[in-house]
Amino acid sequence: MKKTLKLSAVIMLAVISNAVKAQTVNTAVGANVLTAITLTENSQMHFGTMTVPTTVATVILSTAGARTNTGTINLLAQAPLAVAAAYTVAGEPDATYAITLPTSTSISNGGGGNMIVNSFTCSYPLLVGQLSGFSGEDNFTLGATLNLASSQATGIYAGTFNVSVAYN
């Protein structure tokens, strides 16, 4: 009888001990699936028309499409005119997004003449935008600096560069 009582007490302690140690928490789990973010080019960047410089020169294109220059170069008001690159971003309403710009790109005239475009700037200086809470869209523009050599070769110069956006 004593053995049975002792055994019962040991079993009871083990059960109570395990009940005290065991705890259960019901944890929620979820996911948030956003609308895919898209980037659409509305206008291509163009530095406009200019004369051949007699010294090293730059043409600085603002995010508003205005040009300034350094060096001995004349900026002409004839077609094609200067225009900043413009983009529309679409996605999840109210979401913020990051803009990634290139460091530089090269443009060429197809006949051996090359120029470097660098110092890209954005209408959002911190490179962060926010999509409209209503439409889920936003717009931004880019400017940059065109670097011309002394006696830069004439011609129609073209090239490309990559811009990307991603949700924050």
PDB file of C-alpha atoms in Angstrom:
ATOM      1  CA  MET A   1       0.000   0.000   0.000  1.00  0.00           C
ATOM      2  CA  LYS A   2       2.815   2.350   0.865  1.00  0.00           C
ATOM      3  CA  LYS A   3       4.470   1.548  -2.450  1.00  0.00           C
ATOM      4  CA  THR A   4       1.238   2.236  -4.329  1.00  0.00           C
ATOM      5  CA  LEU A   5       0.798   5.495  -2.463  1.00  0.00           C
ATOM      6  CA  LYS A   6       4.393   6.515  -3.196  1.00  0.00           C
ATOM      7  CA  LEU A   7       4.015   5.546  -6.846  1.00  0.00           C
ATOM      8  CA  SER A   8       0.776   7.525  -7.091  1.00  0.00           C
ATOM      9  CA  ALA A   9       2.473  10.537  -5.506  1.00  0.00           C
ATOM     10  CA  VAL A  10       5.400  10.324  -7.957  1.00  0.00           C
ATOM     11  CA  ILE A  11       3.058  10.038 -10.944  1.00  0.00           C
ATOM     12  CA  MET A  12       0.952  12.935  -9.636  1.00  0.00           C
ATOM     13  CA  LEU A  13       4.058  15.116  -9.224  1.00  0.00           C
ATOM     14  CA  ALA A  14       5.227  14.259 -12.735  1.00  0.00           C
ATOM     15  CA  VAL A  15       1.835  15.159 -14.220  1.00  0.00           C
ATOM     16  CA  ILE A  16       1.579  18.406 -12.221  1.00  0.00           C
ATOM     17  CA  SER A  17       5.197  19.259 -13.022  1.00  0.00           C
ATOM     18  CA  ASN A  18       4.604  18.784 -16.770  1.00  0.00           C
ATOM     19  CA  ALA A  19       1.366  20.772 -16.620  1.00  0.00           C
ATOM     20  CA  VAL A  20       3.213  23.655 -14.989  1.00  0.00           C
ATOM     21  CA  LYS A  21       6.005  23.540 -17.614  1.00  0.00           C
ATOM     22  CA  ALA A  22       3.792  23.221 -20.699  1.00  0.00           C
ATOM     23  CA  GLN A  23       2.406  26.429 -22.205  1.00  0.00           C
ATOM     24  CA  THR A  24       0.731  26.985 -25.564  1.00  0.00           C
ATOM     25  CA  VAL A  25       0.384  30.235 -27.485  1.00  0.00           C
ATOM     26  CA  ASN A  26      -1.785  30.631 -30.542  1.00  0.00           C
ATOM     27  CA  THR A  27       0.290  32.781 -32.956  1.00  0.00           C
ATOM     28  CA  ALA A  28      -1.176  34.559 -35.959  1.00  0.00           C
ATOM     29  CA  VAL A  29       0.459  34.358 -39.366  1.00  0.00           C
ATOM     30  CA  GLY A  30      -0.217  36.481 -42.444  1.00  0.00           C
ATOM     31  CA  ALA A  31       1.141  37.864 -45.680  1.00  0.00           C
ATOM     32  CA  ASN A  32       0.738  41.065 -47.659  1.00  0.00           C
ATOM     33  CA  VAL A  33       0.874  40.715 -51.446  1.00  0.00           C
ATOM     34  CA  LEU A  34       1.344  44.073 -53.196  1.00  0.00           C
ATOM     35  CA  THR A  35       0.464  45.111 -56.708  1.00  0.00           C
ATOM     36  CA  ALA A  36       3.565  44.764 -58.915  1.00  0.00           C
ATOM     37  CA  ILE A  37       5.443  48.048 -59.261  1.00  0.00           C
ATOM     38  CA  THR A  38       5.891  49.307 -62.834  1.00  0.00           C
ATOM     39  CA  LEU A  39       8.009  52.045 -64.388  1.00  0.00           C
ATOM     40  CA  THR A  40       6.993  53.710 -67.655  1.00  0.00           C
ATOM     41  CA  GLU A  41       9.153  56.154 -69.620  1.00  0.00           C
ATOM     42  CA  ASN A  42       7.125  59.222 -70.658  1.00  0.00           C
ATOM     43  CA  SER A  43       9.930  61.187 -72.316  1.00  0.00           C
ATOM     44  CA  GLN A  44      13.522  60.423 -73.242  1.00  0.00           C
ATOM     45  CA  MET A  45      16.389  62.594 -72.038  1.00  0.00           C
ATOM     46  CA  HIS A  46      17.829  64.921 -74.660  1.00  0.00           C
ATOM     47  CA  PHE A  47      20.434  67.647 -74.193  1.00  0.00           C
ATOM     48  CA  GLY A  48      19.182  69.612 -77.195  1.00  0.00           C
ATOM     49  CA  THR A  49      21.262  71.238 -79.909  1.00  0.00           C
ATOM     50  CA  MET A  50      24.637  72.927 -79.338  1.00  0.00           C
ATOM     51  CA  THR A  51      27.732  74.073 -81.207  1.00  0.00           C
ATOM     52  CA  VAL A  52      31.122  72.339 -81.216  1.00  0.00           C
ATOM     53  CA  PRO A  53      33.047  73.594 -78.163  1.00  0.00           C
ATOM     54  CA  THR A  54      36.520  75.068 -78.544  1.00  0.00           C
ATOM     55  CA  THR A  55      37.469  73.894 -75.033  1.00  0.00           C
ATOM     56  CA  VAL A  56      36.281  71.120 -72.754  1.00  0.00           C
ATOM     57  CA  ALA A  57      32.643  71.866 -71.908  1.00  0.00           C
ATOM     58  CA  THR A  58      29.636  70.505 -70.063  1.00  0.00           C
ATOM     59  CA  VAL A  59      25.913  70.874 -70.560  1.00  0.00           C
ATOM     60  CA  ILE A  60      23.926  70.477 -67.358  1.00  0.00           C
ATOM     61  CA  LEU A  61      20.298  69.445 -67.862  1.00  0.00           C
ATOM     62  CA  SER A  62      18.076  70.090 -64.832  1.00  0.00           C
ATOM     63  CA  THR A  63      15.187  67.860 -63.790  1.00  0.00           C
ATOM     64  CA  ALA A  64      12.918  70.602 -65.197  1.00  0.00           C
ATOM     65  CA  GLY A  65      14.613  70.417 -68.620  1.00  0.00           C
ATOM     66  CA  ALA A  66      16.547  73.699 -68.337  1.00  0.00           C
ATOM     67  CA  ARG A  67      20.147  73.775 -69.614  1.00  0.00           C
ATOM     68  CA  THR A  68      23.229  75.550 -68.337  1.00  0.00           C
ATOM     69  CA  ASN A  69      26.780  75.132 -69.578  1.00  0.00           C
ATOM     70  CA  THR A  70      30.440  75.493 -68.747  1.00  0.00           C
ATOM     71  CA  GLY A  71      33.218  76.068 -71.270  1.00  0.00           C
ATOM     72  CA  THR A  72      33.031  77.632 -74.717  1.00  0.00           C
ATOM     73  CA  ILE A  73      29.859  76.157 -76.139  1.00  0.00           C
ATOM     74  CA  ASN A  74      26.664  77.741 -77.428  1.00  0.00           C
ATOM     75  CA  LEU A  75      23.331  76.187 -76.514  1.00  0.00           C
ATOM     76  CA  LEU A  76      20.942  76.626 -79.435  1.00  0.00           C
ATOM     77  CA  ALA A  77      17.146  76.948 -79.339  1.00  0.00           C
ATOM     78  CA  GLN A  78      16.476  74.748 -82.349  1.00  0.00           C
ATOM     79  CA  ALA A  79      15.100  71.234 -82.597  1.00  0.00           C
ATOM     80  CA  PRO A  80      15.634  68.860 -81.083  1.00  0.00           C
ATOM     81  CA  LEU A  81      15.086  70.815 -77.877  1.00  0.00           C
ATOM     82  CA  ALA A  82      16.359  69.833 -74.461  1.00  0.00           C
ATOM     83  CA  VAL A  83      14.053  67.705 -72.329  1.00  0.00           C
ATOM     84  CA  ALA A  84      14.494  65.925 -69.014  1.00  0.00           C
ATOM     85  CA  ALA A  85      13.664  62.225 -68.853  1.00  0.00           C
ATOM     86  CA  ALA A  86      10.217  61.698 -67.306  1.00  0.00           C
ATOM     87  CA  TYR A  87       8.698  58.577 -65.774  1.00  0.00           C
ATOM     88  CA  THR A  88       5.476  57.285 -64.230  1.00  0.00           C
ATOM     89  CA  VAL A  89       5.607  54.741 -61.417  1.00  0.00           C
ATOM     90  CA  ALA A  90       2.497  52.662 -60.672  1.00  0.00           C
ATOM     91  CA  GLY A  91       1.790  50.184 -57.922  1.00  0.00           C
ATOM     92  CA  GLU A  92       0.256  49.826 -54.472  1.00  0.00           C
ATOM     93  CA  PRO A  93      -1.491  53.045 -53.304  1.00  0.00           C
ATOM     94  CA  ASP A  94       0.408  54.941 -50.566  1.00  0.00           C
ATOM     95  CA  ALA A  95       3.499  52.721 -50.901  1.00  0.00           C
ATOM     96  CA  THR A  96       6.948  54.310 -50.966  1.00  0.00           C
ATOM     97  CA  TYR A  97       9.574  53.315 -53.487  1.00  0.00           C
ATOM     98  CA  ALA A  98      13.296  53.802 -54.078  1.00  0.00           C
ATOM     99  CA  ILE A  99      14.777  55.081 -57.342  1.00  0.00           C
ATOM    100  CA  THR A 100      18.149  53.775 -58.555  1.00  0.00           C
ATOM    101  CA  LEU A 101      20.087  55.938 -61.023  1.00  0.00           C
ATOM    102  CA  PRO A 102      23.112  55.062 -63.145  1.00  0.00           C
ATOM    103  CA  THR A 103      26.493  56.583 -62.341  1.00  0.00           C
ATOM    104  CA  SER A 104      27.268  57.254 -66.005  1.00  0.00           C
ATOM    105  CA  THR A 105      26.645  56.171 -69.574  1.00  0.00           C
ATOM    106  CA  SER A 106      28.318  56.746 -72.917  1.00  0.00           C
ATOM    107  CA  ILE A 107      26.596  58.116 -75.999  1.00  0.00           C
ATOM    108  CA  SER A 108      28.051  57.943 -79.511  1.00  0.00           C
ATOM    109  CA  ASN A 109      27.478  59.360 -82.978  1.00  0.00           C
ATOM    110  CA  GLY A 110      28.121  56.070 -84.798  1.00  0.00           C
ATOM    111  CA  GLY A 111      31.268  57.508 -86.375  1.00  0.00           C
ATOM    112  CA  GLY A 112      33.710  57.190 -83.489  1.00  0.00           C
ATOM    113  CA  GLY A 113      32.599  60.216 -81.480  1.00  0.00           C
ATOM    114  CA  ASN A 114      31.690  59.509 -77.854  1.00  0.00           C
ATOM    115  CA  MET A 115      30.554  61.577 -74.887  1.00  0.00           C
ATOM    116  CA  ILE A 116      29.980  60.682 -71.244  1.00  0.00           C
ATOM    117  CA  VAL A 117      26.710  61.480 -69.486  1.00  0.00           C
ATOM    118  CA  ASN A 118      27.014  61.452 -65.691  1.00  0.00           C
ATOM    119  CA  SER A 119      25.970  63.229 -62.480  1.00  0.00           C
ATOM    120  CA  PHE A 120      22.364  62.091 -62.844  1.00  0.00           C
ATOM    121  CA  THR A 121      19.875  64.025 -60.706  1.00  0.00           C
ATOM    122  CA  CYS A 122      16.286  63.268 -59.768  1.00  0.00           C
ATOM    123  CA  SER A 123      13.298  65.486 -59.022  1.00  0.00           C
ATOM    124  CA  TYR A 124      13.257  63.524 -55.729  1.00  0.00           C
ATOM    125  CA  PRO A 125      16.705  64.416 -54.322  1.00  0.00           C
ATOM    126  CA  LEU A 126      16.550  61.618 -51.727  1.00  0.00           C
ATOM    127  CA  LEU A 127      15.612  59.115 -54.485  1.00  0.00           C
ATOM    128  CA  VAL A 128      12.428  58.104 -52.643  1.00  0.00           C
ATOM    129  CA  GLY A 129       8.902  58.626 -53.935  1.00  0.00           C
ATOM    130  CA  GLN A 130       5.425  57.804 -52.686  1.00  0.00           C
ATOM    131  CA  LEU A 131       2.585  56.478 -54.781  1.00  0.00           C
ATOM    132  CA  SER A 132      -0.718  58.337 -54.615  1.00  0.00           C
ATOM    133  CA  GLY A 133      -3.195  56.969 -52.101  1.00  0.00           C
ATOM    134  CA  PHE A 134      -5.915  57.358 -54.709  1.00  0.00           C
ATOM    135  CA  SER A 135      -4.396  56.312 -58.055  1.00  0.00           C
ATOM    136  CA  GLY A 136      -1.327  54.349 -56.947  1.00  0.00           C
ATOM    137  CA  GLU A 137       0.795  56.438 -59.357  1.00  0.00           C
ATOM    138  CA  ASP A 138       3.602  58.968 -59.101  1.00  0.00           C
ATOM    139  CA  ASN A 139       5.901  60.831 -61.508  1.00  0.00           C
ATOM    140  CA  PHE A 140       9.530  61.888 -61.417  1.00  0.00           C
ATOM    141  CA  THR A 141      12.058  63.441 -63.799  1.00  0.00           C
ATOM    142  CA  LEU A 142      15.804  63.077 -64.322  1.00  0.00           C
ATOM    143  CA  GLY A 143      18.538  65.446 -65.394  1.00  0.00           C
ATOM    144  CA  ALA A 144      22.261  64.845 -65.940  1.00  0.00           C
ATOM    145  CA  THR A 145      25.520  66.348 -67.187  1.00  0.00           C
ATOM    146  CA  LEU A 146      26.854  65.897 -70.727  1.00  0.00           C
ATOM    147  CA  ASN A 147      30.656  66.093 -71.040  1.00  0.00           C
ATOM    148  CA  LEU A 148      32.067  67.374 -74.346  1.00  0.00           C
ATOM    149  CA  ALA A 149      35.692  67.326 -75.447  1.00  0.00           C
ATOM    150  CA  SER A 150      37.394  70.270 -77.070  1.00  0.00           C
ATOM    151  CA  SER A 151      36.433  70.130 -80.781  1.00  0.00           C
ATOM    152  CA  GLN A 152      33.910  67.338 -80.087  1.00  0.00           C
ATOM    153  CA  ALA A 153      33.009  65.458 -83.274  1.00  0.00           C
ATOM    154  CA  THR A 154      29.731  66.592 -84.812  1.00  0.00           C
ATOM    155  CA  GLY A 155      26.774  64.288 -85.285  1.00  0.00           C
ATOM    156  CA  ILE A 156      23.621  62.946 -83.741  1.00  0.00           C
ATOM    157  CA  TYR A 157      24.593  61.179 -80.519  1.00  0.00           C
ATOM    158  CA  ALA A 158      22.527  58.439 -78.909  1.00  0.00           C
ATOM    159  CA  GLY A 159      22.801  55.923 -76.106  1.00  0.00           C
ATOM    160  CA  THR A 160      20.827  54.381 -73.280  1.00  0.00           C
ATOM    161  CA  PHE A 161      20.863  54.144 -69.511  1.00  0.00           C
ATOM    162  CA  ASN A 162      18.938  52.147 -66.925  1.00  0.00           C
ATOM    163  CA  VAL A 163      16.691  53.502 -64.186  1.00  0.00           C
ATOM    164  CA  SER A 164      14.927  51.229 -61.730  1.00  0.00           C
ATOM    165  CA  VAL A 165      12.358  51.487 -58.957  1.00  0.00           C
ATOM    166  CA  ALA A 166      11.554  49.093 -56.116  1.00  0.00           C
ATOM    167  CA  TYR A 167       9.248  49.133 -53.120  1.00  0.00           C
ATOM    168  CA  ASN A 168      10.866  50.199 -49.855  1.00  0.00           C
TER     169      ASN A 168
END
